[in-house]
């Protein structure tokens, strides 16, 4: 994979060594738009073998110049020469623990535009590590404004609005993917204590540009007193917002327990036993499996294979066991077989109880139970198949709290009794579908 990085640089001598260590580890070229900063930024850039410096002809915070003349240079420098380009500021770090593998896979799948999931990072002290900055500063909070479509195939035509926060023009039929679907993040390192943030703003926004350069003192005053767009999409004083929310930051870099990941992802309270979210199994649960790196799973009760196909299509690395007896229903079996034949899916035509004996305990990342909506079948399936899922994996199922043919549904009762008996919490429920989905992470109480 050939990656080109485009970065705007002004007064970044502290973060630049970390920036270059990170992007220099995988980029083929780093194109730096340099704006006459009074610090050592230029010297640091000039000493890196992958960096090409472009001195700006128009200075200051001139967004119109940047989006029309600078960010468009990817067409000249990277089109036909790189697989991906990323447009960033020097405090923005594109991150995935296996970034090159992910980009290689997405390229193969035909993805052309990725919107990394943005996080504002928090630390009360400056990093001191000689390694990667995210090895030391790991805590952050979701940042709406750092969630930008800045990672793309240079073959496409794309134009941005100010700040690259939204797209102004985009060629039709562009294949798009959200970063949260594939675990690609943008880590925005700007808060290392309030003093650091205020001092950095004082330096950077002394060159505030609104048509013509403003006097330095007026520019700084204007910036500090304005209502800013904040990471949670509200508006207000940015310094007060950071002070208020810094205690809520959590580890967004390392792998964490499955339940904690889900709680953080959906910003849920940690002390509740149940969480209901207006989401679907197709649009959310299958994506969650992929984000968690679940590559080995089983669906119990396959029917015509529609959801099994969806699971496989949403996670190209998944090996799925499709288990159903298809009793006296060869037509449904043949439809499922045809639907799943192009995926890494092994069909097991047998009863749930017999099929469970073929799997070792703690061997699966997840099971999805959709075999019958009666109390006994659901309870038996949970009991047998939960053994087959490893710690940190997910046990899930369909038809929670749904009544069929006017008869009380046994799924809710069976699930409720199981989680109470095993002291499992939290239980998650996606209730957008007619038959809500229930699930929990194994090993978390």
Short mmCIF file of C-alpha atoms in Angstrom, two decimals:
data_model
loop_
_atom_site.label_atom_id
_atom_site.label_comp_id
_atom_site.label_asym_id
_atom_site.label_seq_id
_atom_site.Cartn_x
_atom_site.Cartn_y
_atom_site.Cartn_z
CA UNK A 1 0.00 0.00 0.00
CA UNK A 2 1.28 3.44 -0.98
CA UNK A 3 0.06 6.22 1.31
CA UNK A 4 0.64 9.94 0.80
CA UNK A 5 0.14 12.34 3.71
CA UNK A 6 -0.68 16.04 3.36
CA UNK A 7 -0.25 18.21 6.45
CA UNK A 8 -0.60 21.88 7.38
CA UNK A 9 2.28 23.06 9.60
CA UNK A 10 2.56 26.19 11.75
CA UNK A 11 4.29 26.29 15.16
CA UNK A 12 4.37 22.52 15.58
CA UNK A 13 7.91 21.86 16.82
CA UNK A 14 6.66 19.92 19.86
CA UNK A 15 4.29 17.53 18.05
CA UNK A 16 6.19 17.21 14.77
CA UNK A 17 8.66 14.54 15.99
CA UNK A 18 5.70 12.39 17.05
CA UNK A 19 3.84 13.16 13.85
CA UNK A 20 6.82 12.16 11.69
CA UNK A 21 7.54 9.05 13.75
CA UNK A 22 3.94 7.92 13.23
CA UNK A 23 3.33 8.78 9.58
CA UNK A 24 6.91 8.10 8.60
CA UNK A 25 6.41 4.47 9.63
CA UNK A 26 4.02 3.80 6.73
CA UNK A 27 3.74 6.78 4.35
CA UNK A 28 5.65 6.89 1.06
CA UNK A 29 5.48 10.72 0.98
CA UNK A 30 4.68 13.45 3.49
CA UNK A 31 3.80 16.76 1.82
CA UNK A 32 4.03 19.62 4.32
CA UNK A 33 2.39 23.00 3.68
CA UNK A 34 4.60 25.30 5.73
CA UNK A 35 3.51 28.79 6.81
CA UNK A 36 6.58 30.67 8.09
CA UNK A 37 6.22 29.68 11.73
CA UNK A 38 8.79 31.30 14.06
CA UNK A 39 9.76 28.03 15.78
CA UNK A 40 11.89 25.08 14.57
CA UNK A 41 9.17 23.39 12.53
CA UNK A 42 10.92 23.89 9.20
CA UNK A 43 14.21 22.48 10.47
CA UNK A 44 12.47 19.37 11.83
CA UNK A 45 10.61 18.84 8.56
CA UNK A 46 13.70 19.32 6.41
CA UNK A 47 15.59 16.58 8.26
CA UNK A 48 13.04 13.87 7.44
CA UNK A 49 13.71 11.92 4.21
CA UNK A 50 10.03 11.46 3.32
CA UNK A 51 9.05 15.13 3.68
CA UNK A 52 8.60 17.60 0.83
CA UNK A 53 8.04 21.19 1.99
CA UNK A 54 5.74 23.61 0.18
CA UNK A 55 6.10 27.22 1.32
CA UNK A 56 2.75 28.99 1.35
CA UNK A 57 2.24 31.98 -0.91
CA UNK A 58 -0.69 33.24 1.15
CA UNK A 59 -0.31 33.30 4.92
CA UNK A 60 -2.53 33.08 7.96
CA UNK A 61 -5.67 31.06 8.65
CA UNK A 62 -6.94 31.39 5.11
CA UNK A 63 -9.31 28.43 4.73
CA UNK A 64 -10.38 29.42 1.22
CA UNK A 65 -6.79 29.27 0.00
CA UNK A 66 -6.18 25.94 1.69
CA UNK A 67 -9.20 24.12 0.29
CA UNK A 68 -8.89 25.54 -3.24
CA UNK A 69 -5.11 25.51 -3.77
CA UNK A 70 -3.47 23.20 -1.22
CA UNK A 71 -5.71 20.24 -0.39
CA UNK A 72 -6.34 19.81 -4.12
CA UNK A 73 -2.67 19.07 -4.80
CA UNK A 74 -3.35 15.37 -4.29
CA UNK A 75 -4.58 15.32 -7.91
CA UNK A 76 -1.18 16.45 -9.15
CA UNK A 77 1.11 14.63 -6.72
CA UNK A 78 -0.68 11.41 -5.75
CA UNK A 79 -3.16 10.45 -8.45
CA UNK A 80 -1.86 7.36 -10.19
CA UNK A 81 1.04 7.15 -7.73
CA UNK A 82 -0.61 6.34 -4.39
CA UNK A 83 -3.37 4.03 -3.20
CA UNK A 84 -4.58 6.37 -0.45
CA UNK A 85 -4.08 9.96 0.66
CA UNK A 86 -4.85 11.50 4.03
CA UNK A 87 -5.27 15.22 4.73
CA UNK A 88 -4.47 16.23 8.31
CA UNK A 89 -3.20 18.87 10.70
CA UNK A 90 0.00 18.12 12.61
CA UNK A 91 -1.95 17.18 15.75
CA UNK A 92 -4.10 14.56 13.97
CA UNK A 93 -2.95 10.93 13.94
CA UNK A 94 -4.67 8.36 11.71
CA UNK A 95 -4.77 5.17 13.77
CA UNK A 96 -5.54 1.48 13.59
CA UNK A 97 -3.31 -1.20 15.16
CA UNK A 98 -3.16 -2.90 11.74
CA UNK A 99 -3.69 0.13 9.51
CA UNK A 100 -1.92 -1.12 6.40
CA UNK A 101 -3.77 -4.43 6.47
CA UNK A 102 -7.10 -2.65 6.81
CA UNK A 103 -6.35 -0.26 3.94
CA UNK A 104 -5.18 -3.12 1.77
CA UNK A 105 -8.42 -4.98 2.45
CA UNK A 106 -10.58 -1.93 1.79
CA UNK A 107 -8.74 -1.23 -1.45
CA UNK A 108 -9.46 -4.78 -2.56
CA UNK A 109 -13.13 -4.34 -1.63
CA UNK A 110 -13.33 -1.20 -3.76
CA UNK A 111 -13.70 1.33 -0.94
CA UNK A 112 -12.68 4.82 -2.11
CA UNK A 113 -13.51 7.10 0.81
CA UNK A 114 -13.15 6.46 4.55
CA UNK A 115 -14.33 8.71 7.37
CA UNK A 116 -12.09 7.93 10.37
CA UNK A 117 -13.85 8.04 13.72
CA UNK A 118 -12.60 11.16 15.49
CA UNK A 119 -11.43 11.38 19.09
CA UNK A 120 -10.10 14.34 21.07
CA UNK A 121 -7.25 13.07 23.22
CA UNK A 122 -6.61 14.10 26.84
CA UNK A 123 -3.52 14.32 29.01
CA UNK A 124 -2.70 16.67 31.87
CA UNK A 125 1.01 16.47 31.07
CA UNK A 126 3.12 16.54 27.94
CA UNK A 127 4.17 13.13 26.61
CA UNK A 128 7.76 12.11 27.24
CA UNK A 129 7.92 8.79 25.40
CA UNK A 130 10.52 8.25 22.69
CA UNK A 131 8.05 5.89 21.03
CA UNK A 132 4.67 6.62 19.49
CA UNK A 133 2.56 9.27 21.19
CA UNK A 134 -0.42 6.91 21.45
CA UNK A 135 1.73 4.46 23.42
CA UNK A 136 1.59 7.00 26.25
CA UNK A 137 -1.49 9.16 25.69
CA UNK A 138 -4.39 6.77 25.17
CA UNK A 139 -7.45 8.48 26.65
CA UNK A 140 -9.95 10.39 24.57
CA UNK A 141 -13.58 11.21 23.88
CA UNK A 142 -15.56 11.03 20.63
CA UNK A 143 -15.09 14.19 18.58
CA UNK A 144 -17.70 14.99 15.94
CA UNK A 145 -15.53 17.62 14.27
CA UNK A 146 -12.53 15.30 14.02
CA UNK A 147 -14.69 12.72 12.24
CA UNK A 148 -13.87 13.88 8.73
CA UNK A 149 -13.75 12.28 5.27
CA UNK A 150 -10.02 12.90 4.87
CA UNK A 151 -8.82 9.40 3.91
CA UNK A 152 -9.50 8.58 0.28
CA UNK A 153 -8.35 7.11 -3.02
CA UNK A 154 -6.62 9.92 -4.99
CA UNK A 155 -8.41 8.72 -8.12
CA UNK A 156 -11.66 10.35 -6.92
CA UNK A 157 -12.69 14.00 -7.21
CA UNK A 158 -13.42 15.58 -3.83
CA UNK A 159 -13.65 19.14 -2.53
CA UNK A 160 -14.11 20.29 1.06
CA UNK A 161 -15.71 23.12 2.96
CA UNK A 162 -13.74 25.11 5.54
CA UNK A 163 -11.84 22.94 8.00
CA UNK A 164 -12.48 19.81 5.91
CA UNK A 165 -15.39 19.15 8.28
CA UNK A 166 -17.77 18.45 5.42
CA UNK A 167 -17.68 17.71 1.70
CA UNK A 168 -18.59 20.42 -0.80
CA UNK A 169 -18.29 18.29 -3.96
CA UNK A 170 -17.82 14.57 -4.55
CA UNK A 171 -17.94 12.52 -7.71
CA UNK A 172 -20.91 10.21 -8.00
CA UNK A 173 -20.88 6.52 -7.08
CA UNK A 174 -17.99 6.86 -4.63
CA UNK A 175 -17.72 3.79 -2.39
CA UNK A 176 -17.80 5.10 1.19
CA UNK A 177 -17.17 3.53 4.58
CA UNK A 178 -17.32 4.90 8.12
CA UNK A 179 -14.19 4.45 10.20
CA UNK A 180 -16.16 3.03 13.13
CA UNK A 181 -17.17 0.09 10.89
CA UNK A 182 -13.54 -0.93 10.39
CA UNK A 183 -11.89 0.49 13.50
CA UNK A 184 -10.02 3.35 11.80
CA UNK A 185 -9.67 6.37 14.09
CA UNK A 186 -8.37 9.92 13.99
CA UNK A 187 -6.66 10.79 17.27
CA UNK A 188 -6.63 14.57 17.77
CA UNK A 189 -3.86 15.57 20.20
CA UNK A 190 -4.50 19.10 21.35
CA UNK A 191 -5.17 18.94 25.09
CA UNK A 192 -2.14 18.55 27.36
CA UNK A 193 -3.59 20.63 30.17
CA UNK A 194 -5.43 23.93 29.92
CA UNK A 195 -2.28 26.05 29.87
CA UNK A 196 -0.88 24.12 26.90
CA UNK A 197 -4.13 24.56 24.97
CA UNK A 198 -4.43 28.27 25.71
CA UNK A 199 -0.76 28.95 24.93
CA UNK A 200 -1.02 27.04 21.65
CA UNK A 201 -4.15 28.95 20.67
CA UNK A 202 -2.46 32.25 21.49
CA UNK A 203 0.39 31.43 19.09
CA UNK A 204 -1.70 29.93 16.31
CA UNK A 205 -4.63 32.30 16.24
CA UNK A 206 -2.61 35.48 16.37
CA UNK A 207 -2.72 35.03 12.58
CA UNK A 208 -6.52 34.76 12.42
CA UNK A 209 -7.65 35.59 8.89
CA UNK A 210 -11.06 37.02 7.95
CA UNK A 211 -10.59 38.62 4.56
CA UNK A 212 -7.60 40.63 5.79
CA UNK A 213 -5.14 39.94 8.64
CA UNK A 214 -6.34 41.25 11.99
CA UNK A 215 -4.19 42.92 14.66
CA UNK A 216 -2.67 40.26 16.89
CA UNK A 217 -4.31 41.26 20.18
CA UNK A 218 -7.73 41.60 18.56
CA UNK A 219 -7.39 38.23 16.83
CA UNK A 220 -6.52 36.44 20.07
CA UNK A 221 -9.33 38.14 21.97
CA UNK A 222 -11.81 37.29 19.23
CA UNK A 223 -10.80 33.64 19.26
CA UNK A 224 -10.84 33.13 23.03
CA UNK A 225 -14.19 34.85 23.53
CA UNK A 226 -16.11 33.21 20.70
CA UNK A 227 -18.46 30.25 21.08
CA UNK A 228 -16.61 27.34 19.54
CA UNK A 229 -17.91 24.21 17.92
CA UNK A 230 -17.20 21.56 20.55
CA UNK A 231 -16.47 17.83 20.18
CA UNK A 232 -20.00 16.86 21.30
CA UNK A 233 -21.58 19.19 18.65
CA UNK A 234 -22.58 21.84 21.19
CA UNK A 235 -21.22 25.39 21.11
CA UNK A 236 -19.49 27.20 23.94
CA UNK A 237 -16.17 28.05 25.54
CA UNK A 238 -13.71 25.35 24.52
CA UNK A 239 -11.48 25.70 27.59
CA UNK A 240 -14.41 25.26 29.95
CA UNK A 241 -15.62 22.26 27.92
CA UNK A 242 -12.28 20.48 28.15
CA UNK A 243 -12.03 21.09 31.90
CA UNK A 244 -15.57 19.80 32.43
CA UNK A 245 -15.23 16.62 30.37
CA UNK A 246 -11.62 15.54 30.82
CA UNK A 247 -12.52 13.15 33.65
CA UNK A 248 -14.80 11.24 31.25
CA UNK A 249 -12.00 10.34 28.83
CA UNK A 250 -11.33 6.63 28.35
CA UNK A 251 -8.79 4.45 26.61
CA UNK A 252 -9.55 4.59 22.87
CA UNK A 253 -6.25 3.08 21.74
CA UNK A 254 -5.90 -0.31 23.44
CA UNK A 255 -8.23 -3.23 23.23
CA UNK A 256 -10.57 -3.28 26.22
CA UNK A 257 -13.18 -5.63 27.61
CA UNK A 258 -16.02 -6.16 25.19
CA UNK A 259 -18.67 -4.75 27.51
CA UNK A 260 -16.60 -1.66 28.21
CA UNK A 261 -16.02 -1.15 24.51
CA UNK A 262 -19.77 -1.27 23.86
CA UNK A 263 -20.55 1.05 26.77
CA UNK A 264 -18.00 3.57 25.53
CA UNK A 265 -19.03 3.24 21.90
CA UNK A 266 -22.64 4.14 22.65
CA UNK A 267 -21.87 6.43 25.62
CA UNK A 268 -23.91 4.33 28.07
CA UNK A 269 -23.96 4.45 31.86
CA UNK A 270 -21.75 1.79 33.40
CA UNK A 271 -23.94 0.87 36.39
CA UNK A 272 -27.11 -0.17 34.56
CA UNK A 273 -28.05 -3.83 34.19
CA UNK A 274 -29.79 -3.36 30.83
CA UNK A 275 -29.38 -0.98 27.93
CA UNK A 276 -31.90 -0.55 25.14
CA UNK A 277 -30.81 1.15 21.94
CA UNK A 278 -32.80 1.96 18.82
CA UNK A 279 -30.57 -0.03 16.50
CA UNK A 280 -30.84 -3.09 14.27
CA UNK A 281 -28.99 -6.38 14.08
CA UNK A 282 -28.09 -5.75 10.42
CA UNK A 283 -26.88 -2.18 10.75
CA UNK A 284 -25.28 -2.37 14.19
CA UNK A 285 -24.61 -5.86 15.58
CA UNK A 286 -22.80 -7.12 12.49
CA UNK A 287 -20.71 -3.94 12.45
CA UNK A 288 -19.92 -4.40 16.14
CA UNK A 289 -18.63 -7.93 15.45
CA UNK A 290 -16.30 -6.53 12.81
CA UNK A 291 -15.05 -3.68 15.01
CA UNK A 292 -14.23 -6.19 17.74
CA UNK A 293 -12.27 -8.36 15.31
CA UNK A 294 -14.66 -11.31 15.59
CA UNK A 295 -13.70 -13.68 12.77
CA UNK A 296 -15.20 -16.99 13.93
CA UNK A 297 -18.88 -17.30 14.71
CA UNK A 298 -22.01 -19.41 14.43
CA UNK A 299 -25.63 -18.70 13.66
CA UNK A 300 -28.10 -21.14 15.16
CA UNK A 301 -31.27 -21.14 13.09
CA UNK A 302 -30.40 -19.98 9.60
CA UNK A 303 -33.65 -20.22 7.65
CA UNK A 304 -33.13 -18.88 4.14
CA UNK A 305 -29.69 -17.53 5.09
CA UNK A 306 -30.45 -13.83 4.84
CA UNK A 307 -28.82 -12.74 8.10
CA UNK A 308 -25.96 -15.22 7.69
CA UNK A 309 -25.22 -13.62 4.33
CA UNK A 310 -25.32 -10.18 5.91
CA UNK A 311 -22.88 -11.23 8.64
CA UNK A 312 -20.43 -12.57 6.05
CA UNK A 313 -20.78 -9.61 3.70
CA UNK A 314 -20.14 -7.12 6.50
CA UNK A 315 -17.01 -8.92 7.67
CA UNK A 316 -14.86 -10.31 4.83
CA UNK A 317 -12.57 -12.04 7.34
CA UNK A 318 -15.38 -13.96 9.02
CA UNK A 319 -15.70 -17.73 8.98
CA UNK A 320 -19.30 -18.53 9.84
CA UNK A 321 -20.91 -21.82 10.79
CA UNK A 322 -24.53 -21.81 9.60
CA UNK A 323 -26.44 -24.35 11.71
CA UNK A 324 -30.01 -25.45 11.08
CA UNK A 325 -31.83 -28.80 10.85
CA UNK A 326 -34.10 -27.57 8.04
CA UNK A 327 -36.47 -30.35 9.03
CA UNK A 328 -38.68 -31.33 6.07
CA UNK A 329 -37.71 -28.13 4.29
CA UNK A 330 -35.27 -28.87 1.48
CA UNK A 331 -36.34 -25.77 -0.42
CA UNK A 332 -35.30 -23.43 2.41
CA UNK A 333 -32.05 -25.34 2.82
CA UNK A 334 -31.22 -25.02 -0.88
CA UNK A 335 -31.98 -21.30 -0.84
CA UNK A 336 -29.63 -20.80 2.12
CA UNK A 337 -26.95 -22.92 0.47
CA UNK A 338 -27.10 -20.88 -2.75
CA UNK A 339 -27.11 -17.59 -0.84
CA UNK A 340 -24.00 -18.49 1.20
CA UNK A 341 -21.89 -20.40 -1.30
CA UNK A 342 -19.65 -17.45 -2.19
CA UNK A 343 -18.65 -16.82 1.45
CA UNK A 344 -16.38 -18.55 3.94
CA UNK A 345 -19.40 -20.26 5.46
CA UNK A 346 -19.75 -23.88 6.51
CA UNK A 347 -23.31 -25.19 6.56
CA UNK A 348 -24.12 -27.79 9.21
CA UNK A 349 -27.49 -29.45 8.68
CA UNK A 350 -28.24 -30.81 12.11
CA UNK A 351 -30.08 -30.03 15.30
CA UNK A 352 -28.66 -27.38 17.58
CA UNK A 353 -27.91 -29.92 20.32
CA UNK A 354 -26.02 -32.27 18.00
CA UNK A 355 -24.11 -29.45 16.31
CA UNK A 356 -22.96 -28.03 19.65
CA UNK A 357 -21.11 -31.27 20.37
CA UNK A 358 -18.86 -30.63 17.34
CA UNK A 359 -17.40 -27.43 18.80
CA UNK A 360 -14.80 -27.10 21.53
CA UNK A 361 -15.62 -24.92 24.51
CA UNK A 362 -14.34 -21.32 24.31
CA UNK A 363 -13.65 -21.67 20.57
CA UNK A 364 -16.00 -19.09 19.00
CA UNK A 365 -16.01 -15.29 18.98
CA UNK A 366 -19.80 -15.16 18.90
CA UNK A 367 -23.02 -17.12 18.48
CA UNK A 368 -26.30 -15.74 17.22
CA UNK A 369 -29.35 -17.76 18.30
CA UNK A 370 -32.43 -17.57 16.09
CA UNK A 371 -33.78 -21.10 16.45
CA UNK A 372 -37.28 -20.98 17.84
CA UNK A 373 -38.97 -18.42 20.03
CA UNK A 374 -40.17 -20.71 22.79
CA UNK A 375 -38.90 -20.63 26.33
CA UNK A 376 -37.36 -24.13 26.48
CA UNK A 377 -35.52 -24.03 23.14
CA UNK A 378 -34.09 -20.61 23.90
CA UNK A 379 -32.92 -21.63 27.36
CA UNK A 380 -31.34 -24.84 26.08
CA UNK A 381 -29.55 -23.04 23.26
CA UNK A 382 -28.14 -20.35 25.53
CA UNK A 383 -26.94 -22.96 28.01
CA UNK A 384 -25.18 -25.11 25.39
CA UNK A 385 -23.82 -22.46 23.05
CA UNK A 386 -22.58 -20.02 25.68
CA UNK A 387 -19.98 -22.67 26.56
CA UNK A 388 -18.63 -22.52 23.02
CA UNK A 389 -17.93 -18.78 23.13
CA UNK A 390 -14.61 -17.54 24.47
CA UNK A 391 -14.31 -15.00 27.26
CA UNK A 392 -14.84 -11.58 25.74
CA UNK A 393 -17.00 -13.02 22.98
CA UNK A 394 -20.69 -12.31 22.50
CA UNK A 395 -23.78 -14.46 22.96
CA UNK A 396 -26.69 -12.96 21.05
CA UNK A 397 -30.12 -13.83 19.75
CA UNK A 398 -33.27 -12.65 18.05
CA UNK A 399 -36.95 -12.11 18.94
CA UNK A 400 -36.47 -10.63 22.40
CA UNK A 401 -39.80 -9.35 23.72
CA UNK A 402 -41.67 -10.17 20.51
CA UNK A 403 -45.04 -11.92 20.54
CA UNK A 404 -45.83 -14.34 17.74
CA UNK A 405 -49.39 -15.32 16.84
CA UNK A 406 -50.67 -13.72 20.01
CA UNK A 407 -48.71 -16.11 22.23
CA UNK A 408 -46.32 -14.85 24.91
CA UNK A 409 -42.79 -14.98 23.60
CA UNK A 410 -40.49 -17.24 25.61
CA UNK A 411 -37.22 -15.62 24.54
CA UNK A 412 -37.40 -12.70 26.96
CA UNK A 413 -38.23 -14.98 29.88
CA UNK A 414 -35.43 -17.43 29.08
CA UNK A 415 -32.85 -14.67 28.57
CA UNK A 416 -33.91 -12.80 31.71
CA UNK A 417 -33.70 -15.91 33.86
CA UNK A 418 -30.29 -16.82 32.43
CA UNK A 419 -28.65 -13.44 33.00
CA UNK A 420 -30.13 -13.26 36.51
CA UNK A 421 -28.93 -16.75 37.40
CA UNK A 422 -25.42 -16.14 36.03
CA UNK A 423 -25.28 -12.55 37.35
CA UNK A 424 -24.53 -11.26 33.87
CA UNK A 425 -24.57 -7.52 33.31
CA UNK A 426 -25.10 -5.54 31.31
CA UNK A 427 -27.59 -7.01 28.84
CA UNK A 428 -27.86 -5.05 25.60
CA UNK A 429 -31.01 -4.87 23.49
CA UNK A 430 -31.24 -3.48 19.96
CA UNK A 431 -34.95 -2.79 19.57
CA UNK A 432 -35.27 -1.21 16.12
CA UNK A 433 -36.33 -4.48 14.46
CA UNK A 434 -39.75 -6.09 14.87
CA UNK A 435 -38.00 -8.89 16.74
CA UNK A 436 -35.46 -7.10 18.97
CA UNK A 437 -31.93 -8.47 19.32
CA UNK A 438 -30.45 -9.27 22.74
CA UNK A 439 -26.77 -9.87 23.54
CA UNK A 440 -24.15 -9.82 26.26
CA UNK A 441 -20.40 -10.24 26.51
CA UNK A 442 -19.14 -13.42 28.12
CA UNK A 443 -17.00 -13.09 31.20
CA UNK A 444 -18.26 -9.68 32.30
CA UNK A 445 -20.43 -9.52 35.37
#
